[in-house]
Short mmCIF file of C-alpha atoms in Angstrom, two decimals:
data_model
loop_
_atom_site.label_atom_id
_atom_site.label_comp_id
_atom_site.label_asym_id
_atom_site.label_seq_id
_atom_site.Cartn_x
_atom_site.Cartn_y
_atom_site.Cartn_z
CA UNK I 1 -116.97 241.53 -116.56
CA UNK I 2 -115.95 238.39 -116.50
CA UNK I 3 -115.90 237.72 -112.78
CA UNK I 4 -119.35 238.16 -112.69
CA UNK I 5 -119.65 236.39 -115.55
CA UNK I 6 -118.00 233.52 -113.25
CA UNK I 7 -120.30 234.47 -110.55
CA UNK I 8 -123.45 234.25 -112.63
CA UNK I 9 -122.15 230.78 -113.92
CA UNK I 10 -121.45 229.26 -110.64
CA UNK I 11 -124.63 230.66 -109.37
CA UNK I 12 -126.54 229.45 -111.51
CA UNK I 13 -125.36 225.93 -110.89
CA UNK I 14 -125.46 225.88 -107.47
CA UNK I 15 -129.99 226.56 -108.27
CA UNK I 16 -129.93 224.00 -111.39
CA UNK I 17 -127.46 221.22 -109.73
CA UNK I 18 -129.56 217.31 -110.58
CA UNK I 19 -129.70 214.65 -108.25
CA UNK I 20 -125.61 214.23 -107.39
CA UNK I 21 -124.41 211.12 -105.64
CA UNK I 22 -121.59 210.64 -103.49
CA UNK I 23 -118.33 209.67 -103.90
CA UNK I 24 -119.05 206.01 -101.79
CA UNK I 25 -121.99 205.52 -104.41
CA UNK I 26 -119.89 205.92 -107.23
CA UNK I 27 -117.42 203.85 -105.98
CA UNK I 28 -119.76 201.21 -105.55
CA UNK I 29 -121.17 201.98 -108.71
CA UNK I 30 -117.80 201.10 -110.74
CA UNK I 31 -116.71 198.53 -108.68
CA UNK I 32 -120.43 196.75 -109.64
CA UNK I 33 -119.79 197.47 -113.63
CA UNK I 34 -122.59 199.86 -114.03
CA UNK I 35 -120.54 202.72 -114.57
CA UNK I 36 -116.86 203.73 -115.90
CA UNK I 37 -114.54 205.13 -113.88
CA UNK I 38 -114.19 208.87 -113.57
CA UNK I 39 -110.53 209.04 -114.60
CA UNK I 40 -110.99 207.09 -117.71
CA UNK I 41 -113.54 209.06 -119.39
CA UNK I 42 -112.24 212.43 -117.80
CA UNK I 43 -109.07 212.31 -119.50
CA UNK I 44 -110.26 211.87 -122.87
CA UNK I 45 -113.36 214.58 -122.29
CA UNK I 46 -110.42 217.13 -121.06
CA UNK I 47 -108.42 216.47 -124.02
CA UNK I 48 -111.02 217.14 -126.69
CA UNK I 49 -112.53 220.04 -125.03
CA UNK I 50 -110.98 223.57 -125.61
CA UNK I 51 -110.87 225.99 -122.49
CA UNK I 52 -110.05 225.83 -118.95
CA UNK I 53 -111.18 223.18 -116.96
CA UNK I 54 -113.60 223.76 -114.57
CA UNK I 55 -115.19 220.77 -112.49
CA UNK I 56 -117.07 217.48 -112.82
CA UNK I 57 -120.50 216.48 -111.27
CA UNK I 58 -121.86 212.61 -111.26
CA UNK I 59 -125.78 213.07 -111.80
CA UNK I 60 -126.63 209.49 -110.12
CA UNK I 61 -130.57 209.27 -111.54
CA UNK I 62 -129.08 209.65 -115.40
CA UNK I 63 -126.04 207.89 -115.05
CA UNK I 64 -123.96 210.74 -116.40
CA UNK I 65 -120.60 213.22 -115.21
CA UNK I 66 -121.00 216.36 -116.24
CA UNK I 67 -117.86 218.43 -117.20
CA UNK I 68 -117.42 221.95 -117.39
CA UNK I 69 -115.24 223.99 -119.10
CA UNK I 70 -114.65 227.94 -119.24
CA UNK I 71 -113.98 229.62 -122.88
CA UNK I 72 -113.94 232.95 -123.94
CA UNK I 73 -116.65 233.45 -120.48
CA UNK I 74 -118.62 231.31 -121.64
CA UNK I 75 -119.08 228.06 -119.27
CA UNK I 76 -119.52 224.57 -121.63
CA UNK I 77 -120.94 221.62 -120.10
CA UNK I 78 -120.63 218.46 -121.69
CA UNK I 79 -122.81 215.26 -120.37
CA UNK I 80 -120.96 211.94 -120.65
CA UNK I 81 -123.21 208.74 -120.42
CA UNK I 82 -121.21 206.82 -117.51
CA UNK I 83 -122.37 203.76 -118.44
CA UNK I 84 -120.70 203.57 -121.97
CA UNK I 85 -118.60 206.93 -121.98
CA UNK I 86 -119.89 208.67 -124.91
CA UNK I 87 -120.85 212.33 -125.24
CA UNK I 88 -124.73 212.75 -125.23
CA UNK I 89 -124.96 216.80 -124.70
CA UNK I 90 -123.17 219.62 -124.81
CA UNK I 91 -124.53 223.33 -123.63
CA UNK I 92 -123.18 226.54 -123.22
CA UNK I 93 -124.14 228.68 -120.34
CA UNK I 94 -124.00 232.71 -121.40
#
């Protein structure tokens, strides 16, 4: 059950995945002070969020990393605003 539970998840995000830049633009990104850095903000999200850690995504036309998280088969994802670094959604996938 809960490998297609995975399956379903993963699935799912590969149809629903935003706008994604890569990892050049969000280099440049940082190094011009429009974003945070990944690592900073990552290592506090990780910390407060229960479950296993899944993944991050950059969504480059909202300016947010998305972070997902397994628990109990459920996945979590929780939007970060990569321009200040706080929390502005969280969802759970069934």
């Amino acid at each position: 059950m809960r490998v297609r539970n995975l399956l379903f998840a993963f699935t799912s995000l590969a149809l629903a995945v935003p706008v994604l830049a890569g990892p050049n633009d969000v280099h440049d990104m940082v190094r011009a002070g429009e974003i945070m850095p990944l690592e900073a903000i990552q290592r506090r999200v990780v910390q407060e969020t229960p479950g296993e850690y899944v993944g991050v995504q950059f969504d480059q036309a909202s300016r947010t990393y998305r972070f997902r998280f397994m628990r109990e088969g459920n996945l979590i994802n929780i939007d970060v605003d990569a321009r200040t670094g706080v929390r502005v959604q969280r969802r759970q996938s069934f």
